[in-house]
Coordinates of C-alpha atoms and ligand atoms in Angstrom, one line a residue:
M1 CA 0.0 0.0 0.0
Y2 CA 1.3 3.4 -1.0
H3 CA 1.0 5.9 1.9
G4 CA 1.7 8.9 -0.2
F5 CA 4.6 11.0 -1.4
P6 CA 7.3 11.0 1.4
T7 CA 7.4 14.7 2.5
D8 CA 11.2 14.5 3.1
M9 CA 11.7 13.6 -0.6
L10 CA 10.1 16.8 -1.9
S11 CA 13.5 18.4 -1.9
L12 CA 14.4 16.0 -4.8
L13 CA 11.9 17.7 -7.1
R14 CA 11.8 21.1 -8.9
C15 CA 9.2 23.2 -10.8
P16 CA 9.0 22.0 -14.5
V17 CA 8.7 25.6 -15.7
D18 CA 11.8 27.2 -14.1
A19 CA 13.4 24.5 -11.9
G20 CA 12.4 26.5 -8.8
A21 CA 12.2 24.6 -5.4
L22 CA 8.8 23.4 -4.4
R23 CA 7.2 23.9 -1.0
V24 CA 4.1 22.5 0.6
M25 CA 1.2 24.8 1.2
E26 CA -1.0 24.3 4.4
E27 CA -0.4 22.2 7.4
S28 CA 0.3 18.9 5.4
A29 CA 3.9 20.1 5.4
H30 CA 4.3 18.5 8.9
Q31 CA 3.0 15.1 7.8
Q32 CA 5.3 12.2 6.9
Y33 CA 3.5 11.6 3.6
L34 CA 1.7 13.9 1.2
L35 CA -1.6 12.3 0.1
Q36 CA -3.8 15.3 -0.9
A37 CA -1.9 18.6 -0.9
E38 CA -0.8 21.6 -2.9
L39 CA 2.7 22.6 -3.8
A40 CA 4.0 26.0 -4.8
C41 CA 7.1 27.0 -6.7
Q42 CA 9.2 29.3 -4.7
D43 CA 10.2 31.2 -7.9
C44 CA 7.2 31.5 -10.2
Q45 CA 4.6 30.7 -7.6
A46 CA 3.0 28.1 -9.9
R47 CA 0.8 25.6 -8.0
Y48 CA 0.9 21.8 -8.4
P49 CA -1.5 19.3 -6.8
V50 CA -0.6 16.1 -5.0
E51 CA -3.5 13.6 -5.6
N52 CA -3.5 10.2 -3.9
G53 CA 0.1 10.7 -3.2
I54 CA 1.1 11.4 -6.8
V55 CA 2.8 14.7 -7.4
R56 CA 1.3 16.2 -10.5
L57 CA 3.9 18.3 -12.4
F58 CA 2.6 17.5 -15.8
D59 CA 1.0 19.7 -18.5
A60 CA 0.0 17.6 -21.6
A61 CA -0.3 20.8 -23.7
T62 CA 3.5 21.1 -23.7
L63 CA 4.0 17.8 -25.4
D64 CA 4.7 17.6 -29.2
S65 CA 2.2 15.7 -31.4
T66 CA 4.1 12.4 -31.3
S67 CA 4.1 12.3 -27.5
Q68 CA 0.5 13.5 -27.4
H69 CA -0.4 10.3 -29.3
E70 CA 1.7 8.2 -26.9
H71 CA 0.3 9.7 -23.7
P72 CA -3.3 8.4 -23.8
Q73 CA -2.0 5.0 -25.3
R74 CA 0.0 4.5 -22.2
D75 CA -3.0 5.4 -20.0
H76 CA -5.1 2.8 -21.9
G77 CA -2.4 0.1 -21.5
A78 CA -2.1 0.6 -17.8
A79 CA -4.7 -2.0 -16.9
K80 CA -3.7 -4.5 -19.6
D81 CA -1.5 -7.1 -18.0
N82 CA -1.1 -8.9 -14.7
F83 CA 2.7 -8.3 -14.5
K84 CA 3.4 -12.0 -15.5
W85 CA 5.5 -11.0 -18.5
E86 CA 7.9 -9.1 -16.2
S87 CA 9.5 -12.5 -15.3
S88 CA 9.6 -13.8 -18.9
A89 CA 12.9 -14.7 -20.5
M90 CA 12.8 -11.6 -22.7
S91 CA 12.2 -9.3 -19.8
R92 CA 15.0 -10.9 -17.7
M93 CA 17.5 -10.5 -20.6
E94 CA 16.9 -6.8 -20.1
I95 CA 16.4 -6.4 -16.4
I96 CA 19.4 -8.4 -15.2
P97 CA 22.2 -6.5 -17.0
M98 CA 20.5 -3.1 -16.4
L99 CA 20.1 -3.7 -12.6
K100 CA 23.6 -5.2 -12.3
S101 CA 25.0 -1.9 -13.8
M102 CA 23.1 0.0 -11.2
T103 CA 24.6 -1.7 -8.1
P104 CA 24.9 -0.9 -5.3
L105 CA 21.3 0.0 -5.0
S106 CA 21.0 -0.2 -1.2
G107 CA 20.8 3.3 0.2
A108 CA 21.1 4.8 -3.3
T109 CA 18.8 7.7 -4.4
V110 CA 17.4 6.8 -7.8
L111 CA 15.6 8.9 -10.4
E112 CA 13.6 6.6 -12.7
L113 CA 12.4 8.1 -16.0
G114 CA 9.4 6.3 -17.5
C115 CA 8.8 3.9 -14.6
G116 CA 5.6 2.5 -16.2
K117 CA 3.9 0.0 -14.0
G118 CA 7.0 -0.6 -12.0
R119 CA 8.9 -3.5 -13.6
F120 CA 12.2 -2.0 -12.5
T121 CA 10.8 0.1 -9.7
T122 CA 9.6 -2.8 -7.6
L123 CA 13.0 -4.6 -7.9
M124 CA 15.0 -1.5 -7.0
A125 CA 12.8 -0.9 -4.0
Q126 CA 13.3 -4.5 -2.8
N127 CA 17.0 -3.7 -3.0
R128 CA 16.4 -0.8 -0.6
A129 CA 16.8 2.1 -3.0
T130 CA 15.1 5.5 -2.5
I131 CA 13.2 6.1 -5.7
I132 CA 11.6 9.0 -7.5
A133 CA 9.4 7.1 -10.0
L134 CA 8.4 9.4 -12.8
D135 CA 6.1 8.9 -15.7
F136 CA 3.8 11.1 -17.8
S137 CA 1.0 8.5 -17.6
L138 CA -1.2 9.0 -14.5
A139 CA -2.8 5.6 -15.0
V140 CA 0.5 3.7 -15.0
L141 CA 1.5 5.5 -11.8
Q142 CA -1.8 4.5 -10.2
R143 CA -1.2 0.9 -11.2
L144 CA 2.3 1.1 -9.7
A145 CA 0.9 2.5 -6.5
T146 CA -1.1 -0.7 -6.0
R147 CA 2.2 -2.7 -5.9
I148 CA 4.1 -0.5 -3.4
Q149 CA 5.0 -2.1 0.0
P150 CA 4.6 0.1 3.1
H151 CA 8.3 0.1 3.9
W152 CA 9.5 1.0 0.4
R153 CA 10.8 4.6 -0.1
I154 CA 9.1 5.7 -3.3
G155 CA 7.7 9.0 -4.4
L156 CA 5.4 8.9 -7.5
V157 CA 5.6 11.8 -9.9
Q158 CA 3.6 12.6 -13.0
A159 CA 5.9 14.7 -15.2
D160 CA 7.5 15.0 -18.6
C161 CA 11.1 13.8 -18.4
T162 CA 12.3 16.5 -20.8
K163 CA 11.4 19.2 -18.2
P164 CA 13.8 20.2 -15.4
V165 CA 11.9 18.5 -12.6
A166 CA 14.8 16.9 -10.7
A167 CA 16.9 18.7 -8.1
P168 CA 20.5 19.2 -9.1
R169 CA 23.3 16.8 -7.8
R170 CA 21.0 14.8 -5.6
F171 CA 20.8 11.4 -7.4
D172 CA 23.2 8.5 -7.3
R173 CA 21.6 6.7 -10.2
V174 CA 19.2 7.6 -13.0
L175 CA 17.4 4.8 -15.0
S176 CA 15.6 5.4 -18.2
T177 CA 13.7 3.0 -20.4
L178 CA 12.0 5.6 -22.6
V179 CA 14.8 6.9 -24.7
S180 CA 13.5 5.2 -27.9
N181 CA 10.0 6.7 -27.4
L182 CA 11.2 10.3 -27.3
P183 CA 10.2 11.8 -30.6
T184 CA 13.3 13.8 -31.7
A185 CA 17.0 14.2 -30.9
Q186 CA 16.0 17.6 -29.4
H187 CA 13.8 15.8 -26.8
R188 CA 16.5 13.3 -26.0
R189 CA 19.1 16.1 -25.6
A190 CA 16.7 17.8 -23.2
M191 CA 16.4 14.6 -21.2
F192 CA 20.2 14.1 -21.1
Q193 CA 20.5 17.6 -19.7
V194 CA 18.0 16.9 -17.0
V195 CA 19.9 13.7 -16.1
A196 CA 23.3 15.3 -16.2
Q197 CA 22.1 18.0 -13.8
A198 CA 20.3 15.6 -11.5
L199 CA 23.2 13.2 -11.0
K200 CA 25.9 13.6 -8.3
H201 CA 29.4 13.9 -9.7
D202 CA 30.1 10.2 -9.2
G203 CA 26.6 9.2 -10.2
K204 CA 25.7 6.8 -13.1
F205 CA 23.0 7.0 -15.8
I206 CA 21.8 3.7 -17.1
F207 CA 19.5 3.6 -20.0
G208 CA 18.1 1.1 -22.5
A209 CA 17.1 1.8 -26.1
H210 CA 15.9 -0.2 -29.1
H211 CA 18.8 -1.5 -31.3
H212 CA 18.9 -1.3 -35.0
G213 CA 20.8 -4.6 -35.0
L214 CA 21.7 -7.2 -37.5
R215 CA 18.2 -8.6 -37.9
E216 CA 16.6 -5.2 -38.5
R217 CA 19.3 -4.2 -40.9
L218 CA 18.9 -7.4 -43.0
R219 CA 15.2 -7.0 -43.0
K220 CA 15.6 -3.3 -43.9
V221 CA 13.4 -2.2 -41.0
P222 CA 13.4 1.7 -40.9
Q223 CA 14.9 3.2 -37.8
A224 CA 11.9 5.4 -37.1
G225 CA 8.6 3.6 -36.8
Q226 CA 5.7 2.6 -34.5
Y227 CA 4.8 -0.4 -32.3
A228 CA 2.3 -2.4 -34.3
D229 CA -0.3 -2.7 -31.5
S230 CA -0.4 0.9 -30.2
G231 CA 1.1 3.0 -32.9
I232 CA 3.5 4.5 -30.3
F233 CA 6.6 6.0 -31.8
R234 CA 9.9 4.1 -31.3
Y235 CA 13.3 4.7 -32.8
L236 CA 15.9 1.9 -33.3
F237 CA 19.4 3.2 -32.6
R238 CA 22.8 2.3 -34.0
R239 CA 25.4 2.1 -31.2
R240 CA 27.5 5.0 -32.5
E241 CA 24.5 7.2 -32.9
I242 CA 23.2 7.0 -29.3
V243 CA 26.7 7.3 -27.9
A244 CA 27.2 10.5 -29.9
E245 CA 23.9 11.9 -28.8
C246 CA 24.6 11.6 -25.1
A247 CA 28.4 12.2 -25.1
P248 CA 28.2 16.0 -24.9
R249 CA 26.7 15.6 -21.4
F250 CA 28.9 12.8 -20.0
G251 CA 32.6 12.3 -19.8
R252 CA 32.4 8.5 -20.1
V253 CA 29.8 6.6 -22.1
R254 CA 29.8 2.8 -22.6
C255 CA 27.2 1.0 -24.7
R256 CA 26.6 -2.7 -25.6
P257 CA 23.8 -4.8 -27.0
I258 CA 21.7 -6.8 -24.5
Q259 CA 18.7 -9.1 -25.0
V260 CA 20.6 -11.1 -27.5
L261 CA 18.2 -13.5 -29.3
L262 CA 20.1 -16.3 -31.0
P263 CA 18.6 -18.7 -33.5
M264 CA 18.2 -22.4 -32.4
T265 CA 18.7 -21.7 -28.7
N266 CA 16.1 -24.2 -27.7
R267 CA 17.8 -27.0 -29.7
L268 CA 21.1 -26.3 -27.9
G269 CA 19.3 -26.9 -24.6
I270 CA 20.8 -23.7 -23.1
D271 CA 18.8 -21.3 -21.1
S272 CA 18.1 -18.3 -23.3
V273 CA 18.7 -15.8 -20.6
T274 CA 22.2 -17.3 -19.8
L275 CA 23.0 -17.4 -23.4
S276 CA 22.0 -13.8 -23.9
R277 CA 24.2 -12.7 -21.0
L278 CA 27.2 -14.6 -22.5
A279 CA 26.6 -13.2 -26.0
E280 CA 26.3 -9.6 -24.8
R281 CA 30.1 -9.3 -24.9
V282 CA 30.9 -11.2 -28.0
P283 CA 31.5 -8.9 -31.0
L284 CA 29.3 -9.6 -34.1
V285 CA 27.2 -12.1 -32.2
N286 CA 25.9 -9.3 -30.0
Q287 CA 24.7 -7.6 -33.1
C288 CA 21.6 -9.8 -32.6
G289 CA 20.8 -7.8 -29.4
E290 CA 17.3 -6.3 -29.5
L291 CA 18.3 -3.5 -27.1
L292 CA 21.3 -1.3 -26.4
M293 CA 22.3 -0.7 -22.8
D294 CA 24.2 2.6 -22.1
I295 CA 26.1 3.5 -19.0
A296 CA 27.0 7.2 -18.8
E297 CA 29.2 8.7 -16.1
K298 CA 31.0 11.9 -15.3
P299 CA 28.0 14.2 -15.9
R300 CA 28.6 17.6 -17.3
A301 CA 25.8 19.8 -16.2
D302 CA 27.3 23.0 -17.4
V303 CA 27.6 22.4 -21.1
Ligands
LIG401 C1 8.9 1.6 -22.8 S1 7.9 2.1 -21.4 C2 8.9 1.4 -20.0 C3 8.0 1.2 -18.8 C4 8.8 0.4 -17.7 N1 9.9 1.2 -17.2 C5 9.2 -0.9 -18.1 O1 10.4 -1.1 -18.3 O2 8.4 -1.8 -18.2 C6 8.2 3.8 -21.4 C7 7.4 4.6 -20.3 O3 7.8 6.0 -20.5 C8 6.7 6.8 -20.3 N2 7.0 8.0 -21.1 C9 7.2 8.2 -22.4 N3 7.5 9.5 -22.7 C10 7.6 10.1 -21.6 C11 8.0 11.5 -21.2 N4 8.3 12.4 -22.1 N5 8.0 11.8 -19.9 C12 7.7 10.9 -19.0 N6 7.3 9.6 -19.2 C13 7.3 9.2 -20.5 C14 5.5 6.0 -20.9 O4 4.3 6.4 -20.3 C15 5.9 4.6 -20.5 O5 5.3 4.2 -19.2
LIG402 ZN1 8.4 27.7 -11.1

């Protein structure tokens, strides 16, 4: 059960308009959790509601048309599954390397961009991280709220990740699973800037993106396209391309394919998750990776 937004975590957030600090109006400031409350920006005085413990910093009118299509689709998808797919082989091929790159999580303060229904959030919370879980879909955040255990330290935030909503130099880790869904390089640059400012100097940014790998290249799949079921935009990256995009904001960027699907795995009798983990580091073979995992360090907030 989600008690509400932990009041002491409010200092991790900023006003999406001008990055001003937020304060709680009324007497709820003295409570341990904010359930129904109003926040005000100390700079521009804009007001933001907290509803059922979710801090609402989102304004759909500021999205471009591609994200305006995605936003209601994500809301509609919120009730769809029963979380079973989260433990599927495909999902574990993604989760295991990403979470391993984020260790140690115990005691770490994490900003999660595009948390969805909490596939990563719940695991990071079990590992005793303090998490700002952010998504622009209110419905997915409400679904995630139903999974939260009373002792977890999680604050739910509805916001656009391209706006300066995170406090500077407060986060040990940032995780993002939405890079491929951002409509343009300009949006991605805006998100990289938010991340570089939010991270502590020794912090790490771990993100996943769809890969324009061997299979897609052979099949001549265009890099920009939509998911067949929802029509949501997704971009398939080449390794060099995504590294070049985030490099201006980070002094060190590593990138490798993950979720490596190899033909005839079943016949070899090897567990597909184990095989994917082994193949991640094998040149050429890892070109069959469906995702790219990036680890960016040494944030440059001042560029
Ligand atoms: C690919 S899903 C990942 C969900 C979850 N983290 C997972 O791995 O299962 C991307 C998520 O990002 C959210 N999203 C997309 N664009 C966003 C934006 N500009 N700001 C905040 N959230 C966004 C979507 O609502 C969606 O929940
Ligand atoms: Zn403001």
